[in-house]
Coordinates of N, CA and C in Angstrom, one line a residue:
M1 N 51.9 30.4 37.6 CA 50.5 30.6 37.8 C 50.1 30.6 39.3
V2 N 50.7 29.7 40.0 CA 50.4 29.6 41.5 C 51.1 30.7 42.3
H3 N 52.3 31.1 41.9 CA 53.1 32.1 42.6 C 53.4 33.2 41.6
P4 N 52.5 34.1 41.3 CA 52.7 35.2 40.2 C 53.9 36.0 40.6
G5 N 54.8 36.3 39.6 CA 55.9 37.2 39.8 C 57.1 36.6 40.4
V6 N 57.0 35.3 40.9 CA 58.1 34.7 41.6 C 59.1 34.1 40.6
V7 N 58.6 33.5 39.5 CA 59.5 32.8 38.6 C 60.0 33.9 37.6
P8 N 61.3 34.0 37.4 CA 61.8 35.0 36.4 C 61.7 34.4 35.0
M9 N 60.6 34.6 34.4 CA 60.3 34.0 33.1 C 61.2 34.4 32.0
H10 N 61.9 35.6 32.1 CA 62.8 36.0 31.1 C 64.1 35.1 31.1
K11 N 64.3 34.3 32.2 CA 65.4 33.4 32.2 C 65.1 32.1 31.6
V12 N 63.8 31.8 31.4 CA 63.4 30.5 30.9 C 63.6 30.4 29.3
N13 N 64.2 29.4 28.9 CA 64.4 29.2 27.4 C 63.4 28.2 27.0
F14 N 62.3 28.6 26.3 CA 61.3 27.7 25.9 C 61.7 27.0 24.6
D15 N 62.8 27.4 24.0 CA 63.3 26.7 22.8 C 64.4 25.8 23.1
A16 N 64.6 25.4 24.4 CA 65.7 24.6 24.8 C 65.7 23.2 24.1
K17 N 66.8 22.9 23.4 CA 66.9 21.6 22.8 C 68.1 20.8 23.2
T18 N 69.1 21.4 23.8 CA 70.3 20.7 24.3 C 70.1 20.5 25.8
E19 N 70.9 19.5 26.3 CA 70.8 19.2 27.7 C 71.3 20.5 28.5
Y20 N 72.3 21.2 28.0 CA 72.8 22.3 28.7 C 71.7 23.4 28.9
D21 N 70.9 23.7 27.8 CA 69.9 24.7 28.0 C 68.8 24.2 28.9
M22 N 68.5 22.9 28.9 CA 67.5 22.3 29.8 C 67.9 22.4 31.2
I23 N 69.2 22.1 31.5 CA 69.7 22.2 32.8 C 69.6 23.6 33.4
Q24 N 69.9 24.6 32.5 CA 69.7 26.0 32.9 C 68.3 26.3 33.3
N25 N 67.3 25.8 32.6 CA 65.9 26.0 32.9 C 65.6 25.4 34.3
Y26 N 66.1 24.2 34.5 CA 65.8 23.5 35.8 C 66.5 24.2 37.0
K27 N 67.6 24.9 36.7 CA 68.3 25.6 37.7 C 67.4 26.8 38.1
V28 N 66.8 27.4 37.2 CA 65.8 28.5 37.5 C 64.7 28.0 38.4
L29 N 64.2 26.8 38.0 CA 63.1 26.2 38.8 C 63.5 25.9 40.2
Q30 N 64.7 25.3 40.3 CA 65.3 24.9 41.6 C 65.5 26.2 42.5
E31 N 65.9 27.3 41.9 CA 66.1 28.5 42.7 C 64.8 29.0 43.2
V32 N 63.7 28.9 42.4 CA 62.4 29.3 42.8 C 61.9 28.4 44.0
F33 N 62.2 27.1 43.9 CA 61.8 26.1 45.0 C 62.5 26.5 46.3
N34 N 63.8 26.9 46.2 CA 64.5 27.3 47.3 C 64.0 28.6 47.9
K35 N 63.6 29.5 47.0 CA 63.1 30.8 47.5 C 61.8 30.6 48.2
L36 N 60.9 29.6 47.8 CA 59.6 29.4 48.4 C 59.7 28.3 49.5
R37 N 60.9 27.8 49.7 CA 61.2 26.8 50.7 C 60.4 25.5 50.4
I38 N 60.4 25.1 49.2 CA 59.7 23.9 48.8 C 60.8 22.8 48.8
S39 N 60.6 21.8 49.7 CA 61.6 20.8 49.9 C 61.4 19.7 48.9
K40 N 61.8 20.0 47.6 CA 61.7 19.0 46.5 C 63.0 19.1 45.7
N41 N 63.7 18.0 45.7 CA 64.9 18.0 44.9 C 64.6 17.5 43.5
I42 N 64.9 18.4 42.5 CA 64.7 18.1 41.1 C 65.8 17.2 40.6
E43 N 65.5 16.0 40.1 CA 66.5 15.1 39.6 C 66.7 15.5 38.1
V44 N 67.5 16.5 37.9 CA 67.7 17.1 36.6 C 68.3 16.1 35.6
N45 N 69.3 15.3 36.1 CA 70.0 14.4 35.3 C 69.0 13.3 34.6
K46 N 68.0 13.0 35.4 CA 67.0 12.1 34.8 C 66.0 12.8 33.9
L47 N 65.6 13.9 34.3 CA 64.6 14.7 33.5 C 65.1 15.1 32.1
V48 N 66.3 15.5 32.0 CA 66.8 16.0 30.7 C 67.0 14.9 29.7
K49 N 67.0 13.6 30.2 CA 67.2 12.5 29.3 C 65.9 12.3 28.5
G50 N 64.8 12.8 29.0 CA 63.5 12.7 28.3 C 62.8 11.4 28.5
R51 N 63.1 10.7 29.5 CA 62.4 9.4 29.7 C 61.0 9.7 30.2
P52 N 60.0 9.0 29.6 CA 58.6 9.4 29.9 C 58.2 9.2 31.3
L53 N 58.6 8.1 32.0 CA 58.1 7.9 33.3 C 58.7 8.9 34.3
D54 N 60.0 9.2 34.2 CA 60.6 10.2 35.1 C 59.9 11.6 35.0
N55 N 59.6 12.0 33.7 CA 59.0 13.3 33.5 C 57.5 13.2 34.0
L56 N 56.9 12.1 33.7 CA 55.5 12.0 34.2 C 55.4 12.0 35.7
E57 N 56.3 11.4 36.4 CA 56.3 11.4 37.8 C 56.5 12.8 38.4
F58 N 57.4 13.6 37.7 CA 57.6 14.9 38.2 C 56.4 15.8 37.9
M59 N 55.8 15.6 36.7 CA 54.6 16.4 36.4 C 53.4 16.1 37.4
Q60 N 53.3 14.8 37.8 CA 52.3 14.5 38.7 C 52.5 15.1 40.1
W61 N 53.8 15.1 40.5 CA 54.1 15.8 41.7 C 53.7 17.3 41.6
L62 N 54.1 17.9 40.5 CA 53.9 19.3 40.3 C 52.4 19.7 40.3
K63 N 51.6 18.8 39.7 CA 50.1 19.0 39.7 C 49.6 18.9 41.1
R64 N 50.0 17.9 41.9 CA 49.6 17.8 43.3 C 49.9 19.0 44.1
Y65 N 51.1 19.5 43.9 CA 51.6 20.7 44.6 C 50.7 21.9 44.3
C66 N 50.4 22.1 43.0 CA 49.6 23.2 42.5 C 48.2 23.1 43.1
D67 N 47.6 21.9 43.1 CA 46.3 21.7 43.7 C 46.3 22.0 45.2
S68 N 47.4 21.6 45.9 CA 47.4 21.9 47.3 C 47.5 23.4 47.6
V69 N 48.0 24.2 46.7 CA 48.1 25.6 47.0 C 46.9 26.3 46.6
N70 N 46.3 26.0 45.4 CA 45.1 26.8 45.0 C 43.8 26.0 45.1
G71 N 43.9 24.8 45.8 CA 42.7 24.0 46.0 C 42.1 23.4 44.8
G72 N 43.0 23.2 43.8 CA 42.5 22.6 42.5 C 41.7 23.6 41.6
I73 N 41.7 24.9 42.0 CA 40.9 25.8 41.2 C 41.9 26.5 40.2
M74 N 41.5 26.5 39.0 CA 42.4 27.1 38.0 C 42.1 28.6 37.9
N75 N 43.2 29.4 37.7 CA 43.1 30.8 37.5 C 42.7 31.1 36.0
E76 N 41.4 31.5 35.8 CA 41.0 31.7 34.4 C 41.6 32.9 33.8
N77 N 42.1 33.8 34.6 CA 42.7 35.0 34.0 C 44.2 34.8 33.6
Y78 N 44.7 33.6 33.9 CA 46.1 33.3 33.5 C 46.2 32.7 32.1
N79 N 46.9 33.4 31.3 CA 47.1 32.9 29.9 C 48.5 32.4 29.7
P80 N 48.7 31.1 29.8 CA 50.1 30.5 29.7 C 50.8 30.9 28.4
V81 N 50.1 30.8 27.3 CA 50.7 31.1 26.0 C 51.2 32.6 25.9
D82 N 50.3 33.5 26.4 CA 50.7 34.9 26.4 C 51.9 35.1 27.4
R83 N 51.9 34.4 28.5 CA 52.9 34.6 29.5 C 54.3 34.1 28.9
R84 N 54.2 33.0 28.2 CA 55.4 32.5 27.6 C 56.0 33.5 26.6
S85 N 55.1 34.0 25.8 CA 55.6 35.0 24.7 C 56.2 36.2 25.4
K86 N 55.6 36.7 26.5 CA 56.2 37.8 27.2 C 57.5 37.5 27.7
G87 N 57.6 36.2 28.3 CA 58.9 35.8 28.9 C 60.0 35.7 27.8
G88 N 59.6 35.2 26.6 CA 60.5 35.1 25.5 C 60.9 36.5 25.0
K89 N 60.0 37.4 24.9 CA 60.3 38.8 24.5 C 61.3 39.4 25.5
E90 N 61.0 39.2 26.8 CA 61.9 39.8 27.8 C 63.3 39.2 27.6
R91 N 63.4 37.9 27.4 CA 64.7 37.2 27.2 C 65.4 37.7 26.0
N92 N 64.6 37.8 24.9 CA 65.3 38.3 23.6 C 65.7 39.7 23.7
H93 N 64.9 40.5 24.4 CA 65.2 42.0 24.6 C 66.5 42.1 25.4
R94 N 66.7 41.4 26.5 CA 67.9 41.5 27.3 C 69.1 41.0 26.5
G95 N 68.8 39.9 25.7 CA 69.9 39.3 24.9 C 70.4 40.3 23.9
S96 N 69.4 41.0 23.2 CA 69.8 41.9 22.2 C 70.5 43.1 22.7
N97 N 70.2 43.6 23.9 CA 70.9 44.7 24.5 C 72.3 44.3 24.8
K98 N 72.6 43.1 25.2 CA 74.0 42.7 25.5 C 74.8 42.6 24.3
S99 N 74.2 42.2 23.1 CA 75.0 41.9 21.9 C 74.9 43.1 20.9
S100 N 74.2 44.2 21.3 CA 74.0 45.3 20.3 C 75.3 45.9 19.9
K101 N 76.2 46.1 20.9 CA 77.5 46.8 20.6 C 78.4 45.9 19.7
S102 N 78.4 44.6 20.0 CA 79.2 43.7 19.1 C 78.6 43.7 17.7
L103 N 77.3 43.7 17.6 CA 76.7 43.7 16.3 C 77.0 44.9 15.5
Q104 N 77.0 46.1 16.1 CA 77.3 47.3 15.5 C 78.8 47.3 15.0
A105 N 79.7 46.8 15.9 CA 81.1 46.7 15.5 C 81.3 45.8 14.3
N106 N 80.5 44.7 14.2 CA 80.7 43.8 13.1 C 80.2 44.5 11.8
R107 N 79.1 45.2 11.9 CA 78.5 45.9 10.7 C 79.5 46.9 10.2
L108 N 80.2 47.7 11.1 CA 81.1 48.7 10.7 C 82.4 48.1 10.0
S109 N 82.8 46.9 10.6 CA 84.0 46.3 10.1 C 83.8 45.6 8.8
T110 N 82.6 45.2 8.5 CA 82.3 44.5 7.2 C 81.6 45.4 6.2
A111 N 81.4 46.7 6.5 CA 80.7 47.6 5.6 C 81.5 47.8 4.3
N112 N 82.8 47.9 4.4 CA 83.7 48.2 3.3 C 84.4 46.9 2.7
S113 N 83.9 45.8 3.2 CA 84.6 44.5 2.8 C 84.2 44.2 1.4
A114 N 85.2 43.5 0.7 CA 84.9 43.1 -0.7 C 83.9 42.0 -0.8
D115 N 83.7 41.3 0.3 CA 82.7 40.2 0.3 C 81.3 40.6 0.8
S116 N 81.1 41.9 0.9 CA 79.8 42.3 1.5 C 78.6 41.8 0.7
G117 N 78.8 41.7 -0.7 CA 77.7 41.2 -1.5 C 77.3 39.8 -1.1
S118 N 78.3 38.9 -1.0 CA 78.0 37.5 -0.7 C 77.5 37.4 0.7
L119 N 77.9 38.3 1.6 CA 77.4 38.3 3.0 C 75.9 38.7 3.0
N120 N 75.5 39.7 2.2 CA 74.1 40.1 2.1 C 73.3 38.9 1.6
S121 N 73.8 38.2 0.5 CA 73.0 37.1 0.0 C 72.8 36.0 1.0
D122 N 73.9 35.7 1.8 CA 73.8 34.7 2.8 C 72.7 35.1 3.9
L123 N 72.7 36.4 4.2 CA 71.7 36.8 5.2 C 70.3 36.6 4.6
C124 N 70.1 36.8 3.3 CA 68.8 36.6 2.7 C 68.4 35.1 2.7
I125 N 69.4 34.3 2.5 CA 69.1 32.8 2.4 C 68.9 32.2 3.8
G126 N 69.5 32.8 4.8 CA 69.5 32.2 6.2 C 68.1 32.0 6.7
P127 N 67.2 33.0 6.7 CA 65.9 32.7 7.3 C 65.1 31.6 6.6
T128 N 65.3 31.4 5.3 CA 64.6 30.3 4.6 C 65.1 29.0 5.0
I129 N 66.5 28.9 5.2 CA 67.0 27.6 5.7 C 66.5 27.4 7.1
G130 N 66.5 28.4 7.9 CA 66.0 28.3 9.3 C 64.6 27.8 9.3
K131 N 63.7 28.3 8.4 CA 62.3 27.8 8.4 C 62.2 26.3 8.1
V132 N 63.0 25.9 7.1 CA 63.0 24.5 6.7 C 63.5 23.6 7.8
G133 N 64.6 24.1 8.5 CA 65.2 23.4 9.6 C 64.2 23.2 10.7
N134 N 63.4 24.3 11.0 CA 62.5 24.3 12.1 C 61.3 23.3 11.8
T135 N 60.9 23.3 10.5 CA 59.8 22.4 10.1 C 60.3 20.9 10.3
V136 N 61.5 20.6 9.9 CA 62.0 19.2 10.0 C 62.1 18.9 11.5
T137 N 62.6 19.8 12.3 CA 62.8 19.6 13.7 C 61.4 19.3 14.4
E138 N 60.4 20.1 14.0 CA 59.1 19.9 14.6 C 58.5 18.6 14.2
E139 N 58.7 18.2 13.0 CA 58.2 16.9 12.5 C 58.9 15.7 13.3
H140 N 60.2 15.9 13.5 CA 61.0 14.9 14.2 C 60.5 14.8 15.7
Y141 N 60.2 15.9 16.4 CA 59.8 15.9 17.7 C 58.3 15.4 17.8
T142 N 57.5 15.7 16.8 CA 56.2 15.2 16.8 C 56.2 13.7 16.7
E143 N 57.0 13.1 15.9 CA 57.2 11.7 15.7 C 57.7 11.0 17.0
Q144 N 58.6 11.7 17.7 CA 59.1 11.2 18.9 C 58.1 11.2 20.0
I145 N 57.3 12.2 20.1 CA 56.2 12.3 21.1 C 55.2 11.2 20.8
Q146 N 54.9 11.0 19.6 CA 53.9 9.9 19.3 C 54.5 8.5 19.7
Q147 N 55.7 8.3 19.4 CA 56.3 7.0 19.8 C 56.4 6.8 21.3
L148 N 56.7 7.9 22.0 CA 56.7 7.9 23.5 C 55.3 7.7 24.1
S149 N 54.4 8.3 23.4 CA 53.0 8.1 23.9 C 52.5 6.7 23.7
E150 N 52.9 6.1 22.6 CA 52.6 4.6 22.4 C 53.3 3.8 23.5
K151 N 54.5 4.1 23.8 CA 55.3 3.3 24.8 C 54.6 3.5 26.2
I152 N 54.2 4.7 26.5 CA 53.5 4.9 27.8 C 52.2 4.1 27.8
A153 N 51.4 4.1 26.7 CA 50.2 3.3 26.7 C 50.5 1.8 26.9
D154 N 51.5 1.3 26.3 CA 51.9 -0.1 26.4 C 52.3 -0.4 27.9
L155 N 53.1 0.5 28.5 CA 53.5 0.3 29.9 C 52.3 0.3 30.8
K156 N 51.3 1.2 30.5 CA 50.1 1.2 31.4 C 49.4 -0.1 31.3
V157 N 49.2 -0.6 30.1 CA 48.6 -1.9 29.9 C 49.3 -3.0 30.7
S158 N 50.6 -3.0 30.6 CA 51.5 -4.0 31.2 C 51.3 -3.9 32.8
V159 N 51.3 -2.6 33.3 CA 51.2 -2.4 34.7 C 49.8 -2.9 35.2
D160 N 48.8 -2.6 34.4 CA 47.4 -3.0 34.8 C 47.3 -4.5 34.9
S161 N 47.9 -5.2 33.9 CA 47.9 -6.7 33.8 C 48.6 -7.3 35.0
T162 N 49.8 -6.7 35.3 CA 50.6 -7.1 36.5 C 49.9 -6.9 37.8
E163 N 49.2 -5.8 37.9 CA 48.4 -5.6 39.2 C 47.3 -6.5 39.4
K164 N 46.6 -6.8 38.2 CA 45.5 -7.8 38.3 C 46.0 -9.2 38.7
E165 N 47.1 -9.6 38.1 CA 47.7 -10.9 38.5 C 48.2 -10.9 39.9
R166 N 48.7 -9.8 40.4 CA 49.2 -9.7 41.8 C 48.0 -9.9 42.7
D167 N 46.9 -9.1 42.4 CA 45.7 -9.2 43.3 C 45.1 -10.6 43.3
F168 N 45.1 -11.3 42.1 CA 44.6 -12.6 42.0 C 45.3 -13.6 43.0
Y169 N 46.6 -13.6 42.9 CA 47.4 -14.5 43.7 C 47.4 -14.1 45.2
F170 N 47.3 -12.8 45.5 CA 47.2 -12.4 46.9 C 45.9 -12.9 47.5
S171 N 44.8 -12.8 46.7 CA 43.5 -13.2 47.3 C 43.5 -14.7 47.6
K172 N 44.2 -15.5 46.7 CA 44.4 -17.0 47.0 C 45.2 -17.2 48.2
L173 N 46.3 -16.5 48.4 CA 47.1 -16.7 49.6 C 46.3 -16.3 50.8
R174 N 45.5 -15.2 50.7 CA 44.7 -14.8 51.8 C 43.7 -15.8 52.3
D175 N 43.1 -16.5 51.3 CA 42.1 -17.6 51.6 C 42.8 -18.7 52.3
I176 N 44.0 -19.1 51.9 CA 44.8 -20.1 52.5 C 45.1 -19.7 53.9
E177 N 45.5 -18.5 54.1 CA 45.9 -18.0 55.5 C 44.7 -18.1 56.4
I178 N 43.5 -17.7 56.0 CA 42.3 -17.7 56.8 C 42.0 -19.2 57.1
L179 N 42.1 -20.1 56.2 CA 41.9 -21.5 56.4 C 42.8 -22.1 57.5
C180 N 44.1 -21.7 57.4 CA 45.1 -22.2 58.4 C 44.9 -21.6 59.8
Q181 N 44.1 -20.6 59.9 CA 43.8 -20.0 61.2 C 42.6 -20.6 62.0
R182 N 42.0 -21.6 61.3 CA 40.9 -22.3 62.0 C 41.4 -23.1 63.1
P183 N 40.7 -23.1 64.3 CA 41.2 -23.7 65.5 C 41.5 -25.2 65.3
E184 N 40.6 -25.9 64.6 CA 40.8 -27.3 64.4 C 41.9 -27.7 63.4
L185 N 42.5 -26.7 62.7 CA 43.6 -27.0 61.8 C 44.9 -26.4 62.1
E186 N 44.9 -25.3 63.0 CA 46.1 -24.6 63.2 C 47.2 -25.4 63.9
H187 N 46.9 -26.4 64.6 CA 47.9 -27.2 65.3 C 48.5 -28.3 64.5
L188 N 47.9 -28.6 63.3 CA 48.4 -29.7 62.4 C 49.8 -29.3 61.8
P189 N 50.7 -30.3 61.7 CA 52.0 -30.1 61.0 C 51.9 -29.5 59.6
M190 N 50.9 -30.0 58.8 CA 50.8 -29.4 57.5 C 50.4 -28.0 57.5
T191 N 49.6 -27.6 58.5 CA 49.2 -26.2 58.6 C 50.4 -25.3 59.0
K192 N 51.2 -25.9 59.9 CA 52.4 -25.2 60.4 C 53.4 -25.0 59.2
A193 N 53.5 -26.0 58.4 CA 54.4 -26.0 57.2 C 54.0 -24.9 56.2
I194 N 52.6 -24.9 56.0 CA 52.1 -23.9 55.1 C 52.3 -22.4 55.6
R195 N 52.1 -22.3 56.9 CA 52.3 -21.0 57.5 C 53.8 -20.6 57.5
K196 N 54.6 -21.6 57.6 CA 56.1 -21.3 57.5 C 56.4 -20.7 56.2
I197 N 55.8 -21.2 55.1 CA 56.0 -20.6 53.8 C 55.4 -19.3 53.6
L198 N 54.2 -19.1 54.1 CA 53.4 -17.8 54.0 C 54.1 -16.7 54.7
Y199 N 54.7 -16.9 55.8 CA 55.2 -15.9 56.7 C 56.7 -15.8 56.5
A200 N 57.3 -16.4 55.5 CA 58.8 -16.3 55.4 C 59.2 -14.9 55.1
A201 N 60.1 -14.3 55.9 CA 60.5 -12.9 55.7 C 61.5 -12.7 54.6
D202 N 62.4 -13.7 54.4 CA 63.5 -13.5 53.4 C 63.0 -14.0 52.1
A203 N 62.9 -13.1 51.1 CA 62.4 -13.5 49.8 C 63.4 -14.2 48.9
K204 N 64.7 -14.1 49.3 CA 65.8 -14.7 48.5 C 65.8 -16.2 48.8
D205 N 65.8 -16.6 50.1 CA 66.0 -18.0 50.4 C 64.6 -18.7 50.6
S206 N 64.5 -19.9 50.0 CA 63.2 -20.6 50.0 C 63.0 -21.2 51.4
S207 N 61.8 -21.1 51.9 CA 61.5 -21.7 53.2 C 60.9 -23.1 53.0
L208 N 60.9 -23.7 51.8 CA 60.4 -25.0 51.5 C 61.1 -26.1 52.3
P209 N 62.4 -26.1 52.4 CA 63.1 -27.1 53.1 C 62.7 -27.2 54.6
E210 N 62.5 -26.0 55.2 CA 62.1 -26.0 56.6 C 60.7 -26.6 56.7
A211 N 59.8 -26.2 55.8 CA 58.4 -26.7 55.8 C 58.4 -28.2 55.6
N212 N 59.3 -28.8 54.7 CA 59.4 -30.2 54.6 C 59.9 -30.9 55.8
E213 N 60.8 -30.2 56.5 CA 61.3 -30.8 57.8 C 60.2 -30.9 58.8
I214 N 59.3 -29.9 58.9 CA 58.2 -30.0 59.9 C 57.3 -31.2 59.6
I215 N 57.0 -31.5 58.3 CA 56.2 -32.6 57.9 C 56.9 -33.9 58.2
T216 N 58.2 -33.9 57.9 CA 59.0 -35.1 58.1 C 59.1 -35.5 59.6
R217 N 59.1 -34.5 60.5 CA 59.2 -34.8 61.9 C 57.9 -35.3 62.4
S218 N 56.8 -35.3 61.6 CA 55.5 -35.8 62.1 C 55.1 -37.0 61.2
P219 N 55.7 -38.1 61.3 CA 55.4 -39.3 60.4 C 54.0 -39.8 60.6
G220 N 53.4 -39.6 61.7 CA 52.0 -40.1 61.9 C 50.9 -39.3 61.5
M221 N 51.2 -38.2 60.8 CA 50.1 -37.2 60.4 C 49.2 -37.8 59.3
F222 N 49.6 -38.8 58.6 CA 48.8 -39.4 57.5 C 48.3 -40.8 57.9
L223 N 48.4 -41.2 59.2 CA 47.9 -42.5 59.6 C 46.4 -42.7 59.4
D224 N 45.7 -41.6 59.7 CA 44.2 -41.7 59.6 C 43.8 -42.0 58.2
E225 N 44.5 -41.4 57.2 CA 44.2 -41.5 55.8 C 44.5 -43.0 55.4
V226 N 45.7 -43.5 55.9 CA 46.1 -44.9 55.5 C 45.1 -45.9 56.0
E227 N 44.6 -45.7 57.3 CA 43.6 -46.6 57.9 C 42.3 -46.5 57.1

């Protein structure tokens, strides 16, 4: 939609269900990115696995890119469903041209076969089986989409809760930091010990022993309270 005519839609397989077919589709997209000099590496190995967060992240990037090109204005004349069907027809048309000779040869070779009757009956039954199979497949994918949507909703709730908890504790630490910066307190050993913990750069090693050592080296800091 953003770059009309650049994407070879006839190469896109909208019925892709295997990782191989999906990879071929992403190759088409990567070729378009290279043609347009878009410096975005598509992590195909992650996307074809169908993990919600990986695909959501890529779709968010794609939305931001489209908005940056068209200013967030949608092209009302663009019909994605119609464009897909045209791309599918072009793909099917090219595929049928390549296989027409082999199909004709197969028809000629089987025309006088003794099993032609059973072959014709199989051809009649085939579409019916295909329709049933497609219905089962659609129901399966619909169920998967629903399950993934529920997982995404749960993850969003978990992320929101974690962010609120993070902000809560950060605000407490910020209040302590401001208090330690008061002129009448910043020279005290206790204040220095607290700041030692607050400004510790290494998250793996605890700075508590060093803070305790600062307090230990100042035995007279509690004399006023004892008196």
